[in-house]
Short mmCIF file of C-alpha atoms in Angstrom, two decimals:
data_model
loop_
_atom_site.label_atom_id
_atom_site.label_comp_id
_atom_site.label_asym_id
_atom_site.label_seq_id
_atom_site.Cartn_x
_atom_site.Cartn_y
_atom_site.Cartn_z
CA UNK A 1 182.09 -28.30 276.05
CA UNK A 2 182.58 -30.18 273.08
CA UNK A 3 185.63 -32.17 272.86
CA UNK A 4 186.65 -30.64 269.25
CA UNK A 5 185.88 -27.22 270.86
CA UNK A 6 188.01 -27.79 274.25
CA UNK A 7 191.10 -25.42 273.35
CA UNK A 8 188.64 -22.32 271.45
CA UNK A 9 189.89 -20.09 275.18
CA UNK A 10 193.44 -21.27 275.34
CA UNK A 11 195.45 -18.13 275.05
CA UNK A 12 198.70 -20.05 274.19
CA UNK A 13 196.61 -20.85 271.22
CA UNK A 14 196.94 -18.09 268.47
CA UNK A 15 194.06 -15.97 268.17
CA UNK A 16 193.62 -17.09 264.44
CA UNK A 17 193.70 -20.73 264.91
CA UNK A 18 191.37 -21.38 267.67
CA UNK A 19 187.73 -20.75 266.26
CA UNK A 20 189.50 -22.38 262.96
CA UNK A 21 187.61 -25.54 261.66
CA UNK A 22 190.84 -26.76 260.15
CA UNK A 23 192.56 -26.54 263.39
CA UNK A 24 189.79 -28.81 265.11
CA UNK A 25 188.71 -30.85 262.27
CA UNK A 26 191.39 -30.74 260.03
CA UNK A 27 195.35 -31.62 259.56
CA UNK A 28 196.10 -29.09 262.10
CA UNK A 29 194.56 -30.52 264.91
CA UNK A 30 197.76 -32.84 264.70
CA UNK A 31 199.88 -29.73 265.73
CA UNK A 32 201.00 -28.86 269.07
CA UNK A 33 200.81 -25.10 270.74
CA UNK A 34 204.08 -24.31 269.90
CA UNK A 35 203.85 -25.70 266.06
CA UNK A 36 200.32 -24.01 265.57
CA UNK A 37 202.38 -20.71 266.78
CA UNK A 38 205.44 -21.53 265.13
CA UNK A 39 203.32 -22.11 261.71
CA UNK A 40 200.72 -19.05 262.68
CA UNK A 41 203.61 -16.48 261.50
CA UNK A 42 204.00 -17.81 258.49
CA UNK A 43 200.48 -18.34 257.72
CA UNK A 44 197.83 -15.84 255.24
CA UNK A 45 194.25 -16.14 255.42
CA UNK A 46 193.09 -15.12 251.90
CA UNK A 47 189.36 -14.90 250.37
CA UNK A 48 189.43 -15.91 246.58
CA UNK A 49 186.71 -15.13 244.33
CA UNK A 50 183.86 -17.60 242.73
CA UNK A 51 185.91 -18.66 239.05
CA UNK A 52 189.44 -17.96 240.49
CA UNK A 53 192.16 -20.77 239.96
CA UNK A 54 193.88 -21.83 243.04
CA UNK A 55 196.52 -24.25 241.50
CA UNK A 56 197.33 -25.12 238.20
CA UNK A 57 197.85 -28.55 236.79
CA UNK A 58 201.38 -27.86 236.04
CA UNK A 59 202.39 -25.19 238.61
CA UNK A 60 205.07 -25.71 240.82
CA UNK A 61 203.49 -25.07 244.24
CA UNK A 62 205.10 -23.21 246.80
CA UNK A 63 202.42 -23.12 249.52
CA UNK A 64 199.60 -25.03 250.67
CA UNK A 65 196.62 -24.51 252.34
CA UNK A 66 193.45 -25.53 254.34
CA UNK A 67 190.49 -25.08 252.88
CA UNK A 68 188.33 -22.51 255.94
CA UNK A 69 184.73 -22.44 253.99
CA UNK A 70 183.65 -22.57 250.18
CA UNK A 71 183.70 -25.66 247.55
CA UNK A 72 187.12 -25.93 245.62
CA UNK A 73 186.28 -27.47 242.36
CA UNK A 74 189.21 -30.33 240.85
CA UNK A 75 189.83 -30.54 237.12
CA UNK A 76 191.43 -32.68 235.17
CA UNK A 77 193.01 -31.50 231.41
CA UNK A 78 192.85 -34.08 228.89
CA UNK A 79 195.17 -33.91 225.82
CA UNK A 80 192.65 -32.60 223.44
CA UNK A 81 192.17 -29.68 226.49
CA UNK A 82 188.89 -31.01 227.12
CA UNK A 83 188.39 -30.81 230.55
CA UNK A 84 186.70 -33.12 233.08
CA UNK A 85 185.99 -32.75 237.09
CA UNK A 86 187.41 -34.97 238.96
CA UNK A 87 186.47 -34.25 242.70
CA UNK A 88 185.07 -31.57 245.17
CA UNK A 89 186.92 -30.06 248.03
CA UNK A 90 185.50 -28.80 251.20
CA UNK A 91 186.20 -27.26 254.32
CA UNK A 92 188.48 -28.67 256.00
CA UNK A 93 190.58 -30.27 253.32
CA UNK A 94 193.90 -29.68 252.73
CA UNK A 95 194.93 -28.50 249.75
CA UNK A 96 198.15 -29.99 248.26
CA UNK A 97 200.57 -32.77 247.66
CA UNK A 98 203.23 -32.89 250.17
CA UNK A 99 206.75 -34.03 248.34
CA UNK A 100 205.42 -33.62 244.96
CA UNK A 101 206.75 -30.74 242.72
CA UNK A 102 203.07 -30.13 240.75
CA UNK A 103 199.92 -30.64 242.09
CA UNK A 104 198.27 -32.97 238.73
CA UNK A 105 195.06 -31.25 239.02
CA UNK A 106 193.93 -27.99 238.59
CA UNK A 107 191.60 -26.27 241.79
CA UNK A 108 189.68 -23.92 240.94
CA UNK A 109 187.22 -21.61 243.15
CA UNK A 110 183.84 -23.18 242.73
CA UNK A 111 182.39 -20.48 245.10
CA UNK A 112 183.81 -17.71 246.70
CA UNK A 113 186.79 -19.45 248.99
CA UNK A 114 188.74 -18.47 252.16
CA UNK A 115 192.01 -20.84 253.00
CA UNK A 116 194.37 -20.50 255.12
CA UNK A 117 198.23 -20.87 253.50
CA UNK A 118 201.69 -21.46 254.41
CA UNK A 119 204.95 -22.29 253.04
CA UNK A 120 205.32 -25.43 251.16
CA UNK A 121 208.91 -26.17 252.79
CA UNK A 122 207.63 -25.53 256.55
CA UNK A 123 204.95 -28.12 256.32
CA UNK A 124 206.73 -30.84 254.97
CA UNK A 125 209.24 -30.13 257.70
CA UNK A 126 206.54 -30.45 259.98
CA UNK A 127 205.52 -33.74 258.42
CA UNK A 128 208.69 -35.46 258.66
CA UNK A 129 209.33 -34.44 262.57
CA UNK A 130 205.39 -35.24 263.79
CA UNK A 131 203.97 -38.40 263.08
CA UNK A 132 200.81 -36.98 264.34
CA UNK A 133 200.36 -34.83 261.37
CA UNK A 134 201.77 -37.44 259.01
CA UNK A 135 198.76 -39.73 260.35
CA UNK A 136 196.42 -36.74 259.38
CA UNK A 137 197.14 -36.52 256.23
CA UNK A 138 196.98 -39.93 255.46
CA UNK A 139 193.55 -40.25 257.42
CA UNK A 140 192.53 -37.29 254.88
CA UNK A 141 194.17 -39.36 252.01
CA UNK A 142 192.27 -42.35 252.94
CA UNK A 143 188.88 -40.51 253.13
CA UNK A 144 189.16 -39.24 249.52
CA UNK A 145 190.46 -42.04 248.31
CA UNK A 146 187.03 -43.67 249.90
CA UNK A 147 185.00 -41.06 248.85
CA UNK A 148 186.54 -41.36 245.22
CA UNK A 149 185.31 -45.01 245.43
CA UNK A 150 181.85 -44.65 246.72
CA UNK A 151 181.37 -41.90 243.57
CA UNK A 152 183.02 -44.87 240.89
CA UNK A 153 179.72 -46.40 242.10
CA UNK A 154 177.89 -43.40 241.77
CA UNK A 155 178.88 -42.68 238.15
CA UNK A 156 179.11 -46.40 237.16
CA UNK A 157 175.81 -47.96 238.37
CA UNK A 158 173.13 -45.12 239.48
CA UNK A 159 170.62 -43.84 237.60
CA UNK A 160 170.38 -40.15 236.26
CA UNK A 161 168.04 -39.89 238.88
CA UNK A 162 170.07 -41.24 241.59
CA UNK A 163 173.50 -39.26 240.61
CA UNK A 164 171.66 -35.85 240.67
CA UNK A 165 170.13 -36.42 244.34
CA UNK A 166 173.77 -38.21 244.87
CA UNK A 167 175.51 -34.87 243.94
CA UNK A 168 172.58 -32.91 245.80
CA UNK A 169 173.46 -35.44 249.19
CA UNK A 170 177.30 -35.13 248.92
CA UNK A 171 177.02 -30.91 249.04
CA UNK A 172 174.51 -31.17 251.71
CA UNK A 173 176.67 -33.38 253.76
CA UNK A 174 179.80 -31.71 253.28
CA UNK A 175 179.01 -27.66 252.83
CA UNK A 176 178.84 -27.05 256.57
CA UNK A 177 181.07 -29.25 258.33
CA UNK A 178 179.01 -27.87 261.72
CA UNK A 179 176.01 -28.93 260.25
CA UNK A 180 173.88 -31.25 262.32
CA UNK A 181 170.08 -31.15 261.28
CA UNK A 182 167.73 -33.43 259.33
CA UNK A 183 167.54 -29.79 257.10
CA UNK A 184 169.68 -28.46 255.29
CA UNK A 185 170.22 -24.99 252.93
CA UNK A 186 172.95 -24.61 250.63
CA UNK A 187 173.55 -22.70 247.23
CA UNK A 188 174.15 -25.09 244.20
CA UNK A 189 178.59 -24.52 243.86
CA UNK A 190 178.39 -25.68 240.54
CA UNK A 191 176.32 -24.26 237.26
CA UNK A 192 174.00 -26.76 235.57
CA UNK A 193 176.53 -27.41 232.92
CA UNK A 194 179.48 -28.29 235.89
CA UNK A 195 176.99 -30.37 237.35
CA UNK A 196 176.33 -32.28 234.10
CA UNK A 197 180.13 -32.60 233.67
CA UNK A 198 180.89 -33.72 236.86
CA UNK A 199 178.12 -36.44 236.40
CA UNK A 200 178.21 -37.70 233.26
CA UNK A 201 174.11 -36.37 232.48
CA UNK A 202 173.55 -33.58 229.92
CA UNK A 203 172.37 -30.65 231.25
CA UNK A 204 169.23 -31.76 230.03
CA UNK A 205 168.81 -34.23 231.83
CA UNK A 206 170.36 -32.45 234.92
CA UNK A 207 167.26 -30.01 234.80
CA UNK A 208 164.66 -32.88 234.25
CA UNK A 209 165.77 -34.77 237.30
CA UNK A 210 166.28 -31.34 239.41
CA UNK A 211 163.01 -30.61 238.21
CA UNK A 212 161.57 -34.08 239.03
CA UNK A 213 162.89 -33.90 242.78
CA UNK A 214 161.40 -30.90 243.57
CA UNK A 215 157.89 -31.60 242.05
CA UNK A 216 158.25 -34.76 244.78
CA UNK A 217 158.62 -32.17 247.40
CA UNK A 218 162.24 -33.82 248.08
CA UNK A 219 164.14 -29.97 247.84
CA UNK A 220 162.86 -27.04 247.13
CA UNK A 221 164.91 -24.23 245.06
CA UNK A 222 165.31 -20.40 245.02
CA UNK A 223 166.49 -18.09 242.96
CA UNK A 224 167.57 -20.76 240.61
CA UNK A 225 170.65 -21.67 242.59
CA UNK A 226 169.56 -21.69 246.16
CA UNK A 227 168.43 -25.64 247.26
CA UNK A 228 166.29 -26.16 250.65
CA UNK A 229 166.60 -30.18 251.74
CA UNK A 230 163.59 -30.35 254.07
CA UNK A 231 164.20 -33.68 254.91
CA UNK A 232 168.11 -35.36 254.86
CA UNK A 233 166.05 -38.99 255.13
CA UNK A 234 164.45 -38.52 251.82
CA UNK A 235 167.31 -37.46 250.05
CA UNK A 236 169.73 -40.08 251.01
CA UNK A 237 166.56 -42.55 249.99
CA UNK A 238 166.76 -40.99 246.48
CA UNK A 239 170.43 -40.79 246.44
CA UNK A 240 170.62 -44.83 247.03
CA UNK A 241 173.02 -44.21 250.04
#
């Protein structure tokens, strides 16, 4: 059985956590039986809505969460209240700052979302008494902070071309974290006009190049939203990864 899959029949487990992505993939995976029980009654799976804000850029949070399936979309508010994206989240992220009072960004529902929450105060409890899940979250930390870098390159040196089959690449690679084929089917989390945002394009030139990629064959797209990657090799090729 798969190593990340080894506990999914251990009935000391709670029944909620062990088919849970977060608890295999994500910062819960850190916890032991008796903290993933311990947190378990505190914890409240909730499905939010496409559109729906999750935090604000100002709020005082009082709970965080993991993220179970859906794209959580990060916004930054400029003075001017322009606003600009700033990152994607996907399952299994963690959604938060531990020890900060605000969050800085705002998280909003980029499709519909289910998470998995729990009381601000517990976790950072938690934190400070296992190292394990302390390591975790920086590992997570680390990764975005990578991941932040690798799209400075993106928005800095690619072509129009190259950031739409980026953006294409980083959904496809990241919307299922189960995922293992050289195929993959997703719907597009952002509109046209998100996607230009979040890219630096107009949505002009968003369509051209979407348009462009499919004429090569290199996806194929439904119903406007819904993109078919049959081949993960030529994407990646486009994408300059």
């Amino acid at each position: 059985m798969d190593a990340k899959r080894k506990d999914i029949h251990n009935s000391d487990i709670p029944a909620l956590c062990r088919a849970c992505e977060a608890r295999h993939r994500g910062v819960c995976g850190a916890l032991s039986t008796d903290q993933l029980v311990n947190l378990n009654k505190h914890a409240t799976r909730k499905r939010i809505d496409s559109g729906i804000e999750l935090i604000g850029e100002t709020e005082q949070a009082d709970r965080y969460a993991n993220i179970i399936s859906g794209v959580v979309k990060l916004t930054k508010m400029m003075a001017d209240g322009r606003q600009q994206i700033v990152g994607l989240q996907f399952a299994p992220d963690f959604l938060g700052r531990p020890f900060r009072s605000d969050s800085g960004i705002t998280a909003d529902a980029a499709t519909e979302v289910n998470v998995c929450s729990f009381p601000r105060a517990m976790i950072e409890r938690m934190i400070r008494e296992t190292p394990e899940l302390e390591h975790k979250l920086l590992e997570q930390t680390l990764k975005e902070l990578d991941e932040a870098r690798d799209w400075m390159l993106t928005l800095g040196r690619k072509t129009a071309s190259e950031k739409v089959a980026s953006f294409l690449y980083l959904i496809a690679t990241h919307v299922d974290p189960e995922l293992d084929s050289d195929s993959v089917s997703f719907e597009l989390p952002l509109t046209r006009s998100d996607i230009a945002d979040f890219l630096g394009l107009t949505i002009e030139t968003v369509s051209r190049q979407l348009t462009k990629l499919r004429k090569d064959g290199v996806i194929v797209i439904q119903n406007n939203r819904q993109v078919d990657i049959p081949d993960m090799n030529r994407l990646a090729e486009r994408a300059s990864q």
